CSV table of C-alpha atoms and ligand atoms in Angstrom, one decimal:
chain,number,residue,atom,x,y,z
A,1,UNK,CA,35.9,22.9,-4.4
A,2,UNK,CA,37.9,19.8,-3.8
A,3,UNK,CA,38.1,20.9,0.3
A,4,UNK,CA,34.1,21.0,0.1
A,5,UNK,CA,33.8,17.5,-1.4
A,6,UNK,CA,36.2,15.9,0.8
A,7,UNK,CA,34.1,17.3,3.6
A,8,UNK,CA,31.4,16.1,2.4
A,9,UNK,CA,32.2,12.8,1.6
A,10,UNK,CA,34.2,12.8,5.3
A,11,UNK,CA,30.8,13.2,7.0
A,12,UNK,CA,28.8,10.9,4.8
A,13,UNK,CA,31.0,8.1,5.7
A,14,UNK,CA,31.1,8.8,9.0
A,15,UNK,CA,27.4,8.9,8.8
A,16,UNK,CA,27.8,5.6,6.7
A,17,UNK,CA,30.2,3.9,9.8
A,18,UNK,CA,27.8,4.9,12.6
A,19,UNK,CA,25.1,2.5,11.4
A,20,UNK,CA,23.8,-0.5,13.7
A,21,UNK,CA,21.8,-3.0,11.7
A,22,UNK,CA,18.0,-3.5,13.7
A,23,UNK,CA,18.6,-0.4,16.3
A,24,UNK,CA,16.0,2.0,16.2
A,25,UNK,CA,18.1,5.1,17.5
A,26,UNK,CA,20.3,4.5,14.1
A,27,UNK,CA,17.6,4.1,11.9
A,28,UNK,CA,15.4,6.6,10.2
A,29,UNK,CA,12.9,3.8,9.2
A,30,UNK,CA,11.5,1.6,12.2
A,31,UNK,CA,7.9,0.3,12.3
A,32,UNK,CA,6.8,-3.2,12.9
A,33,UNK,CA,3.1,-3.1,13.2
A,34,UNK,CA,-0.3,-1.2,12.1
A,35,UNK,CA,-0.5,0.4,15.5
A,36,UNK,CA,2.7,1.7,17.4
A,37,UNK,CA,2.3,5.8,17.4
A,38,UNK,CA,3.1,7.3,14.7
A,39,UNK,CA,6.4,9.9,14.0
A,40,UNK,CA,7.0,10.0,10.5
A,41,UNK,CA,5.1,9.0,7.0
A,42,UNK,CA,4.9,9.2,3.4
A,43,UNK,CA,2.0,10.7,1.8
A,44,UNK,CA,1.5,10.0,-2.2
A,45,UNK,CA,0.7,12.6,-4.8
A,46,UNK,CA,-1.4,13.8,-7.2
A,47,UNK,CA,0.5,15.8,-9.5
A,48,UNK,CA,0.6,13.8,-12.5
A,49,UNK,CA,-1.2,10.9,-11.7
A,50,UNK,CA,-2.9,9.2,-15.0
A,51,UNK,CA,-6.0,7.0,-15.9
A,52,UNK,CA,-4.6,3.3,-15.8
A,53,UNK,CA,-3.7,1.4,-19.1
A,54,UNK,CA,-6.2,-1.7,-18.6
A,55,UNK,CA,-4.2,-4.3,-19.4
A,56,UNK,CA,-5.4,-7.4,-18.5
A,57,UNK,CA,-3.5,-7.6,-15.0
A,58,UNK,CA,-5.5,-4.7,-14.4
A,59,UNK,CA,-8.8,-6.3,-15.9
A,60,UNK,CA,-8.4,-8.7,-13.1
A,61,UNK,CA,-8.0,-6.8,-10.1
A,62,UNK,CA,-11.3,-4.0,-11.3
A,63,UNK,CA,-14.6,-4.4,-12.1
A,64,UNK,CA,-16.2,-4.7,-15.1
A,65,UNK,CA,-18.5,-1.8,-14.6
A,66,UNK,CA,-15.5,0.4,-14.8
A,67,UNK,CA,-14.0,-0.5,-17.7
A,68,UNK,CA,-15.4,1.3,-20.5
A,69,UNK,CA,-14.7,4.4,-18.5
A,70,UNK,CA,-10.9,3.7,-17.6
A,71,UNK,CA,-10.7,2.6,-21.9
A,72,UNK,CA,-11.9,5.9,-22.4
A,73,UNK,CA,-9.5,8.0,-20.7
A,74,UNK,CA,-6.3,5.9,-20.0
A,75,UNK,CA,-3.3,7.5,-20.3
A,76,UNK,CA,-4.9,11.1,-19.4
A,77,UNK,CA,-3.9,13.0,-16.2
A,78,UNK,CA,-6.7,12.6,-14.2
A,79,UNK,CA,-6.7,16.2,-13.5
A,80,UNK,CA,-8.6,16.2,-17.5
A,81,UNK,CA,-10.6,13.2,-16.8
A,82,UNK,CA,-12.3,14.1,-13.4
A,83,UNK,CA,-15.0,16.8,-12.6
A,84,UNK,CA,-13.2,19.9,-11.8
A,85,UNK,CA,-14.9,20.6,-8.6
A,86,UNK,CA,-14.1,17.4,-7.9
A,87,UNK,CA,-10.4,17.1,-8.7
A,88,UNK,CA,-10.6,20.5,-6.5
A,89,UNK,CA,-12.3,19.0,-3.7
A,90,UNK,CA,-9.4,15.9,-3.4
A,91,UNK,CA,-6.5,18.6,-3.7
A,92,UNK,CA,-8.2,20.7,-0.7
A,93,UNK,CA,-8.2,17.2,0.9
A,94,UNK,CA,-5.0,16.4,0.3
A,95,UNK,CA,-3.3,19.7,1.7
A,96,UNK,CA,-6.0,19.2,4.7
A,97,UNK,CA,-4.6,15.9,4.9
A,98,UNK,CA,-1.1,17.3,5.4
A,99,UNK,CA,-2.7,19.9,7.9
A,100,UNK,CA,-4.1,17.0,10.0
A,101,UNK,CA,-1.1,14.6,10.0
A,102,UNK,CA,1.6,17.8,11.0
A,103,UNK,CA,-1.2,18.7,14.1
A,104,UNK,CA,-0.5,16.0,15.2
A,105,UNK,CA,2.8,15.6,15.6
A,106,UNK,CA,3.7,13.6,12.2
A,107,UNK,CA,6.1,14.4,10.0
A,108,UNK,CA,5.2,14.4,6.3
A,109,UNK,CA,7.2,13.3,3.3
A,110,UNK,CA,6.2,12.9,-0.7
A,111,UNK,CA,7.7,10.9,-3.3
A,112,UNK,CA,8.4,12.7,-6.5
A,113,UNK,CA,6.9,12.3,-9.2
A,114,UNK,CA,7.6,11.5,-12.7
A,115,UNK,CA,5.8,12.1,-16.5
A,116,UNK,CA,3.5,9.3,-16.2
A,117,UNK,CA,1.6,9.6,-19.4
A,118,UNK,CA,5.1,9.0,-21.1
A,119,UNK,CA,4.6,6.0,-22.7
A,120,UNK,CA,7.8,3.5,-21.6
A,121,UNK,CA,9.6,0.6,-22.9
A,122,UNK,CA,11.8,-2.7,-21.9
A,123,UNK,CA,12.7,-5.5,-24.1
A,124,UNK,CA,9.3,-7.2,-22.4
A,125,UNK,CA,6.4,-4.8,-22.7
A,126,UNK,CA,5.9,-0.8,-23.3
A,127,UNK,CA,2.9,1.5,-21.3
A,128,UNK,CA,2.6,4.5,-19.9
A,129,UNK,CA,2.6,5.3,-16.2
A,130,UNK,CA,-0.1,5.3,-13.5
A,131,UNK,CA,1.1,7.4,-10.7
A,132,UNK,CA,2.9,8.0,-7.0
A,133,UNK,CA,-0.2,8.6,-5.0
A,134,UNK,CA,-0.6,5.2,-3.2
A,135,UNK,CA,3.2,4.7,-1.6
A,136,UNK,CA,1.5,1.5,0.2
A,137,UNK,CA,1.9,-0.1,-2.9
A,138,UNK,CA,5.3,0.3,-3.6
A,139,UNK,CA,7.4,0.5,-0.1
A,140,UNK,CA,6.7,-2.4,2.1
A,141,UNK,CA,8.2,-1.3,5.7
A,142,UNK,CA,9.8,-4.0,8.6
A,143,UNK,CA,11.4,-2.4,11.1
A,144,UNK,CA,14.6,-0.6,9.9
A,145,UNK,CA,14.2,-1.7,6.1
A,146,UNK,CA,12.5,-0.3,3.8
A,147,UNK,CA,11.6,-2.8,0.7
A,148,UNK,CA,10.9,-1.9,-2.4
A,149,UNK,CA,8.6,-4.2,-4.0
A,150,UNK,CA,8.1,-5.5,-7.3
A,151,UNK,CA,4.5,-4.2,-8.5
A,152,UNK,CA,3.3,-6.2,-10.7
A,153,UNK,CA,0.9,-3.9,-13.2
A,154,UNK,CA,3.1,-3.2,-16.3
A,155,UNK,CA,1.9,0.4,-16.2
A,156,UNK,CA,3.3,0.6,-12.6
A,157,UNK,CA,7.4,-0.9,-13.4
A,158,UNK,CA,9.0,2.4,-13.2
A,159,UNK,CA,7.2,3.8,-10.0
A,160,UNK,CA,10.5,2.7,-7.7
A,161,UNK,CA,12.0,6.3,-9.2
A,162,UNK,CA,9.4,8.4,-8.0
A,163,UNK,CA,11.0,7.3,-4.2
A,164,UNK,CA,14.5,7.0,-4.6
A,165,UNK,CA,15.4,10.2,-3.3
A,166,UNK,CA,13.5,9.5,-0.2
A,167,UNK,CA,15.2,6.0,-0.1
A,168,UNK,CA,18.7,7.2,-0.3
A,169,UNK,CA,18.1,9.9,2.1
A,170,UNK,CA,16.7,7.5,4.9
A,171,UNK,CA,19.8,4.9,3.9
A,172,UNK,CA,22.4,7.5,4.2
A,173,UNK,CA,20.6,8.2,7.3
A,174,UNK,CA,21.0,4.5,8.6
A,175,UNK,CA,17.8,2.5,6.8
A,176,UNK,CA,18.4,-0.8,5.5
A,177,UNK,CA,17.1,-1.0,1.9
A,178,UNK,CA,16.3,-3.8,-0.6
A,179,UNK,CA,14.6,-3.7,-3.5
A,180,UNK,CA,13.0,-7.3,-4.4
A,181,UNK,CA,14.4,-8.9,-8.2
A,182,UNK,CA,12.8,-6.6,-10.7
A,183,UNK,CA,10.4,-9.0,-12.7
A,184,UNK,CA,10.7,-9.7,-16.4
A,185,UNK,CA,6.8,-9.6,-17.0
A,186,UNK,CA,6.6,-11.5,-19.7
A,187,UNK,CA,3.4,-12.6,-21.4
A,188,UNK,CA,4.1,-15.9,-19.5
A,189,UNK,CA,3.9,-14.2,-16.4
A,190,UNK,CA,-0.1,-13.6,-16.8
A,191,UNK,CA,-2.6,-16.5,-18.0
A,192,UNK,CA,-3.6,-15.9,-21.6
A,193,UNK,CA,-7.1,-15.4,-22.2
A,194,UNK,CA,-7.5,-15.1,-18.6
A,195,UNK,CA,-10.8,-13.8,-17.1
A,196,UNK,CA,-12.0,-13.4,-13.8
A,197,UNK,CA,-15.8,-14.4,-13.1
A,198,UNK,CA,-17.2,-11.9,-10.8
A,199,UNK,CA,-19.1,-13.8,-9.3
A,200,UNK,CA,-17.3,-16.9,-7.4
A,201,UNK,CA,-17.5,-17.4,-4.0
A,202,UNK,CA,-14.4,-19.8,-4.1
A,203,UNK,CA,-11.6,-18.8,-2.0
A,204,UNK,CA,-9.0,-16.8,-4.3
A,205,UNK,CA,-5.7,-19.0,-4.7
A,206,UNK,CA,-3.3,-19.4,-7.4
A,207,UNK,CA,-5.8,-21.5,-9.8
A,208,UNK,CA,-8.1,-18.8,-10.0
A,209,UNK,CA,-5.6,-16.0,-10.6
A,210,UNK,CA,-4.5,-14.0,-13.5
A,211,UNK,CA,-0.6,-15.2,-12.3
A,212,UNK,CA,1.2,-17.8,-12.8
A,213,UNK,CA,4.2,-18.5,-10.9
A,214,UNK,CA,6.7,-18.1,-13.4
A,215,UNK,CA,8.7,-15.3,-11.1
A,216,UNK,CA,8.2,-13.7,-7.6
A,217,UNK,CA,5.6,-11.1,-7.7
A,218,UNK,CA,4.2,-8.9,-5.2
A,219,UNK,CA,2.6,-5.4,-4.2
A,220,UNK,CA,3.6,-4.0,-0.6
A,221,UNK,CA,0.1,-3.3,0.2
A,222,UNK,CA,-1.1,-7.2,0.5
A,223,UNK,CA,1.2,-7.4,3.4
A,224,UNK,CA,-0.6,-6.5,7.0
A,225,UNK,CA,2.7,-6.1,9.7
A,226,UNK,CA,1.7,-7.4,13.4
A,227,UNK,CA,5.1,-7.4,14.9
A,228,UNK,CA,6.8,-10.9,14.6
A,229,UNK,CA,3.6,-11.7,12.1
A,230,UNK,CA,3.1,-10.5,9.0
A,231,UNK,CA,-0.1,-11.5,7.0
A,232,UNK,CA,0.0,-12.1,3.2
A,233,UNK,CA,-2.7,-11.7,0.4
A,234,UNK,CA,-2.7,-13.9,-2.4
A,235,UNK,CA,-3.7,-11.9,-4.5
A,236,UNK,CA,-4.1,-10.7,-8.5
A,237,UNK,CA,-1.1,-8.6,-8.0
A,238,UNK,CA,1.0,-11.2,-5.4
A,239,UNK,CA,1.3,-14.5,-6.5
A,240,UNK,CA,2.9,-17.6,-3.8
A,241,UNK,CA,6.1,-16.8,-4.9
A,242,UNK,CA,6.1,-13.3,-4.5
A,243,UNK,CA,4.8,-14.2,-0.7
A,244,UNK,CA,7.6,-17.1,-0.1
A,245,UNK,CA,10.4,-14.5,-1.1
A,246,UNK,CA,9.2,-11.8,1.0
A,247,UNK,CA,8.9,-14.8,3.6
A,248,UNK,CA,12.3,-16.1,3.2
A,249,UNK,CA,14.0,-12.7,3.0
A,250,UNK,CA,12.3,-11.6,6.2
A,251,UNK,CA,13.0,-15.1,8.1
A,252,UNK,CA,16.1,-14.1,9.8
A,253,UNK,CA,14.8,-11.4,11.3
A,254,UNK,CA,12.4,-14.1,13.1
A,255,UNK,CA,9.4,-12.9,11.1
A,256,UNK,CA,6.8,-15.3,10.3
A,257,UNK,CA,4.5,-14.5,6.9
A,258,UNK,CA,1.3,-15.9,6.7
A,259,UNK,CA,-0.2,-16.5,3.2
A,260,UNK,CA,-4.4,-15.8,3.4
A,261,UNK,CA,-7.1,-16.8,0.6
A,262,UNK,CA,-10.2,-14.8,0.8
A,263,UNK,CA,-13.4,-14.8,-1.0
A,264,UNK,CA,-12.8,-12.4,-3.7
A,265,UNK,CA,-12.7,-12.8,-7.4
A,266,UNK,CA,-10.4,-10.0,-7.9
A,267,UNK,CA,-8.6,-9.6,-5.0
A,268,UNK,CA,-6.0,-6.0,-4.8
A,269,UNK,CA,-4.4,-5.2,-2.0
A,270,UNK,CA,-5.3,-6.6,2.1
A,271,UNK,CA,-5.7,-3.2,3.2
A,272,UNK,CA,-9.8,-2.8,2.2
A,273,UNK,CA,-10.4,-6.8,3.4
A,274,UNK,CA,-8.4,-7.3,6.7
A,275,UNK,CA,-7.0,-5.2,9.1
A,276,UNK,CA,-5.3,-5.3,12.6
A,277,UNK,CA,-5.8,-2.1,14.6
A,278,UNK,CA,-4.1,-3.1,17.6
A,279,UNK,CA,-3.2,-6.3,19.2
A,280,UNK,CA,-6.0,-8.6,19.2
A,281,UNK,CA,-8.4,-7.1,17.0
A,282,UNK,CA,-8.5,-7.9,13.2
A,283,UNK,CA,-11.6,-6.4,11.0
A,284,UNK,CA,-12.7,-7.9,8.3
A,285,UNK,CA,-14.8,-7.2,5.3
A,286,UNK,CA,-18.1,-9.1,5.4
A,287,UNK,CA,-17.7,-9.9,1.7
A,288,UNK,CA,-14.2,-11.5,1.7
A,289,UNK,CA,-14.0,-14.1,4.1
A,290,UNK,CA,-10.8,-15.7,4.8
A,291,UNK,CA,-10.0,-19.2,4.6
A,292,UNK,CA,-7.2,-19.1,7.8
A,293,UNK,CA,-9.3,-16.6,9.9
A,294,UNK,CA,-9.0,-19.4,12.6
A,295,UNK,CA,-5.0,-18.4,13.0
A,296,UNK,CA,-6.6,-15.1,14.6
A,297,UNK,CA,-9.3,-17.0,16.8
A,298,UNK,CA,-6.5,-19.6,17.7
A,299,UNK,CA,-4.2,-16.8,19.2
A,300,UNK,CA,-7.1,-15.0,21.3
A,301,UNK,CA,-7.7,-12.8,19.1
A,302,UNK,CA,-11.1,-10.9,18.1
A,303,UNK,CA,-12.6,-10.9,14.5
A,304,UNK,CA,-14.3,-7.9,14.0
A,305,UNK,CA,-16.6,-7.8,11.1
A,306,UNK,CA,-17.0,-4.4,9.5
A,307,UNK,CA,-20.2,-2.5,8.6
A,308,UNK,CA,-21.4,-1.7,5.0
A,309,UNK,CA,-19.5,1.7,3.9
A,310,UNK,CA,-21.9,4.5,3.9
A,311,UNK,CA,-20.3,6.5,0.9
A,312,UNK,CA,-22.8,4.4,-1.7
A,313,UNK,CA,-21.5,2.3,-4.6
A,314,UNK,CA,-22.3,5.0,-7.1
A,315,UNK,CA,-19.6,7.2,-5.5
A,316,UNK,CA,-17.1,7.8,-8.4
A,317,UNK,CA,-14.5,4.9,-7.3
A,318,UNK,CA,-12.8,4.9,-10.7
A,319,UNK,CA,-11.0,2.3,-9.9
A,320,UNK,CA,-11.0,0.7,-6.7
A,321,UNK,CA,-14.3,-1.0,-4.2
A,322,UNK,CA,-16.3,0.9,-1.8
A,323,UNK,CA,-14.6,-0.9,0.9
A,324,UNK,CA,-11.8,2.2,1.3
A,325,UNK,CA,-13.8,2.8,4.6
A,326,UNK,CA,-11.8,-0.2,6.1
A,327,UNK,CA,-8.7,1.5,4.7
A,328,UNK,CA,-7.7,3.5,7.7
A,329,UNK,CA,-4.4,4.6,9.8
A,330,UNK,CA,-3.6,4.3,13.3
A,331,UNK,CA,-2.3,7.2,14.7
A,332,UNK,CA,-1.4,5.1,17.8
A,333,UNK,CA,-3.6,2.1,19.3
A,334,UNK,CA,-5.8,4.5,20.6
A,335,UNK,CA,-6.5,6.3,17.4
A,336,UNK,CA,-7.4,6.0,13.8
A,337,UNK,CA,-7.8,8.1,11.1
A,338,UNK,CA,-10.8,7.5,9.1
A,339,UNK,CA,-13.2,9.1,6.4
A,340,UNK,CA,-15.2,11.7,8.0
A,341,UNK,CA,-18.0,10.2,6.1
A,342,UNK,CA,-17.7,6.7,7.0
A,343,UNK,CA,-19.9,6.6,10.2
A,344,UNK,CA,-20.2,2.8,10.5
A,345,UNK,CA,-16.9,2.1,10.7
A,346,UNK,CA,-16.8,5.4,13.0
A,347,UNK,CA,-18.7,3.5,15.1
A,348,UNK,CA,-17.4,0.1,15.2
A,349,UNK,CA,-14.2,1.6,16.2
A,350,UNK,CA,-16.0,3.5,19.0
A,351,UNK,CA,-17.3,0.3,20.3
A,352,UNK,CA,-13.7,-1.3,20.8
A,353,UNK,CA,-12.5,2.0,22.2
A,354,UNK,CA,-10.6,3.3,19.6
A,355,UNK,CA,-11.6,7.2,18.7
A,356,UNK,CA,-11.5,8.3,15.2
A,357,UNK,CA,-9.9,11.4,13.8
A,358,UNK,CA,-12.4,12.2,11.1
A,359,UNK,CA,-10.7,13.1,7.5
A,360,UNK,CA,-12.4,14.6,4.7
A,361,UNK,CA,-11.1,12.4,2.1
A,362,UNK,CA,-13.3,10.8,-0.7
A,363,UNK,CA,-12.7,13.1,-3.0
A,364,UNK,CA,-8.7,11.5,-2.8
A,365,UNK,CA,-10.9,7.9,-2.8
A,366,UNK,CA,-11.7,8.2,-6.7
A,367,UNK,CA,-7.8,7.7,-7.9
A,368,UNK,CA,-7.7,4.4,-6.7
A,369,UNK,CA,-6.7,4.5,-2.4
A,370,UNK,CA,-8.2,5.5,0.7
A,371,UNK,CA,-5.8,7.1,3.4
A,372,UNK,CA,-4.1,3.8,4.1
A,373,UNK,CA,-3.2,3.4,0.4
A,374,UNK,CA,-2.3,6.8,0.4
A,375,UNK,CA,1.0,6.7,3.1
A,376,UNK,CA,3.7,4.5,4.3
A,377,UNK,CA,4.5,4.6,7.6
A,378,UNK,CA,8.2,4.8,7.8
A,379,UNK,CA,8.6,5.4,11.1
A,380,UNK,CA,6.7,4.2,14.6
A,381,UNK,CA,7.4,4.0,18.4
A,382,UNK,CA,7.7,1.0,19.7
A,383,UNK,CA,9.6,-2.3,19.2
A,384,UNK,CA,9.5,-5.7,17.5
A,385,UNK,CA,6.6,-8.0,19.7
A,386,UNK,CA,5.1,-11.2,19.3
A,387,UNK,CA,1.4,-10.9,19.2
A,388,UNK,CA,0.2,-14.4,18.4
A,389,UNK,CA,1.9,-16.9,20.9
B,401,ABU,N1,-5.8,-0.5,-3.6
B,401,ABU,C1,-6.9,-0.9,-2.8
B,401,ABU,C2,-8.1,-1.3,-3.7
B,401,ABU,C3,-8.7,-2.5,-3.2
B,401,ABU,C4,-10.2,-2.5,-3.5
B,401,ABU,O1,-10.7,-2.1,-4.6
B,401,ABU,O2,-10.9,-3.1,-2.6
């Protein structure tokens, strides 16, 4: 026994030694932009995934029209809340998904999960879980590292376990991985009596958010990666400071992050508002317009504004906007998988000569994430660039 654990522990430190910081070829985890092809990726799950507790950091980032529903059934595995057929449908998706992704050449991980409709405690706050089906949330990747972010939803503290065994396994492998400082989330952290009006056209910043700034907060998916620039969402779920650590922690790599305002009263996430499918195109939502678009135009690049989706509004989105059809992934720069369903943005892509892999997959839409929130792209081809000057 004692012969098999020295062994073991002989190669894992050999392993450990062979490590290169920022070299590819040592690294697992490698991906610097939206677009490079894609080798490797982490696909959430269902299993055990739970109606959202809607405390009022998640009052700010839904709609109104949703709340009596989510107040109904929070805390319930979604798999009892939803329409059979239609919890069926997303699981068909889901393995399709897999199907789709392996065909072409990507390999497929999951996080594990956990019991989310235990109900948890810390010396701050206690609520039960949400889930690990949207990984673009959680695991904000740069090149070789793989950062664990803070979340900022109460309900969503203990998601980080759901991925460390994937973590550990890409770090023994030769991933660099930091978690940002675990937040207190005390009451102080969100605005008392805070609500959102739904209808303000003023560009989101930290005076109309639920946050104050009384600790670095922040959700991987309001970060958009374009090689040397990364874009930041201020957001109901990222405050400044949240932005100015990841921007400080990522500095001496020679990565520049942008903070962005948009026009949105309850802004979650960048990924259904702005995004960069290759070099010198960004697509934006023609609700949310942004208040630094020019830092786009400046740089030669095109602004792309999206269509309407054409899944309608009264699609069962339990909890997220109709604009999933911007959430997409780029197989390469040539490629992008999209909702089979979503025709318009089908078509814009056609236009700028990108062809879509069509994905049945709105059924997977009504947890909360469309494919992009879905994944993490761990691993890419291709190397750090500098797209903007
Ligand atoms: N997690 C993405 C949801 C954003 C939206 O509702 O537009």
């Amino acid at each position: 026994l004692h012969d098999h654990f020295s062994a073991n522990s002989l190669q894992l430190t050999k392993r450990l030694c062979s490590y290169t910081p920022g070299n590819k070829n040592h690294s697992p985890v490698w991906a610097w932009n939206e677009w490079d092809p894609l080798e490797e990726i982490v696909l959430g799950t269902p299993e055990m995934a739970c109606c959202p507790e809607v405390l009022p950091e998640a009052k700010a980032c839904i709609s109104e029209n949703k709340f009596d529903f989510l107040i109904k059934h929070k805390g319930k595995y979604w798999k009892s809340v939803i329409e059979p057929e239609h919890y069926k449908l997303m699981l068909d998706e889901h393995a399709n998904f897999i199907r789709i992704l392996q065909g072409e050449g990507v390999k497929v991980v999951h996080p594990e999960p956990i019991d989310f409709a235990k109900t948890f405690k810390t010396p701050n706050f206690s609520a039960h879980g949400v889930d690990c089906a949207m990984p673009r949330d959680f695991l904000l990747i740069v090149g070789d590292e793989m950062i664990e972010s803070t979340m900022t939803w109460r309900s969503r503290y203990f998601e980080f376990m759901c991925y460390k065994t994937l973590i550990k396994d890409y770090w023994r492998r030769g991933a660099k991985w930091t978690a940002a400082p675990k937040p207190m989330c005390r009451e102080s952290l969100f605005k008392e009596n805070y609500c959102a009006d739904e209808d303000s056209s003023a560009f989101f910043d930290e005076k109309t958010s639920i946050l104050t700034e009384e600790e670095p907060v922040f959700d991987a998916a309001d970060f958009i990666r374009c090689g040397r620039d990364i874009f930041a969402h201020v957001s109901q779920v990222s405050n400044n400071s949240g932005i100015e650590w990841v921007r400080r922690h990522l500095a001496p790599k020679g990565i520049r992050v942008h903070a962005l305002n948009f026009v949105d009263p309850k802004p979650m996430h960048i990924d259904t508002t702005l995004f960069t499918p290759r070099p010198g195109v960004a697509i934006t939502c023609p609700e949310r317009p942004c208040l630094q678009i020019g830092l786009f135009k400046k740089a030669g690049w095109d602004v792309v504004v999206a269509p309407y989706p054409d899944i309608p509004k009264n699609f069962p989105y339990y909890i997220s906007s109709q604009w999933l059809s911007l959430n997409v992934v780029m197989l390469d720069e040539k490629r992008v998988l999209v909702e089979k369903d979503e025709i318009g943005i089908q078509k814009l892509f056609e236009k700028i000569g990108i062809t879509s892999v069509k994905v049945p997959f709105k059924h997977c839409f009504s947890i909360g994430g469309g494919i992009h929130c879905w994944t993490s792209d761990v691993r890419r081809r291709g190397d750090l660039q500098n797209y903007f000057d």
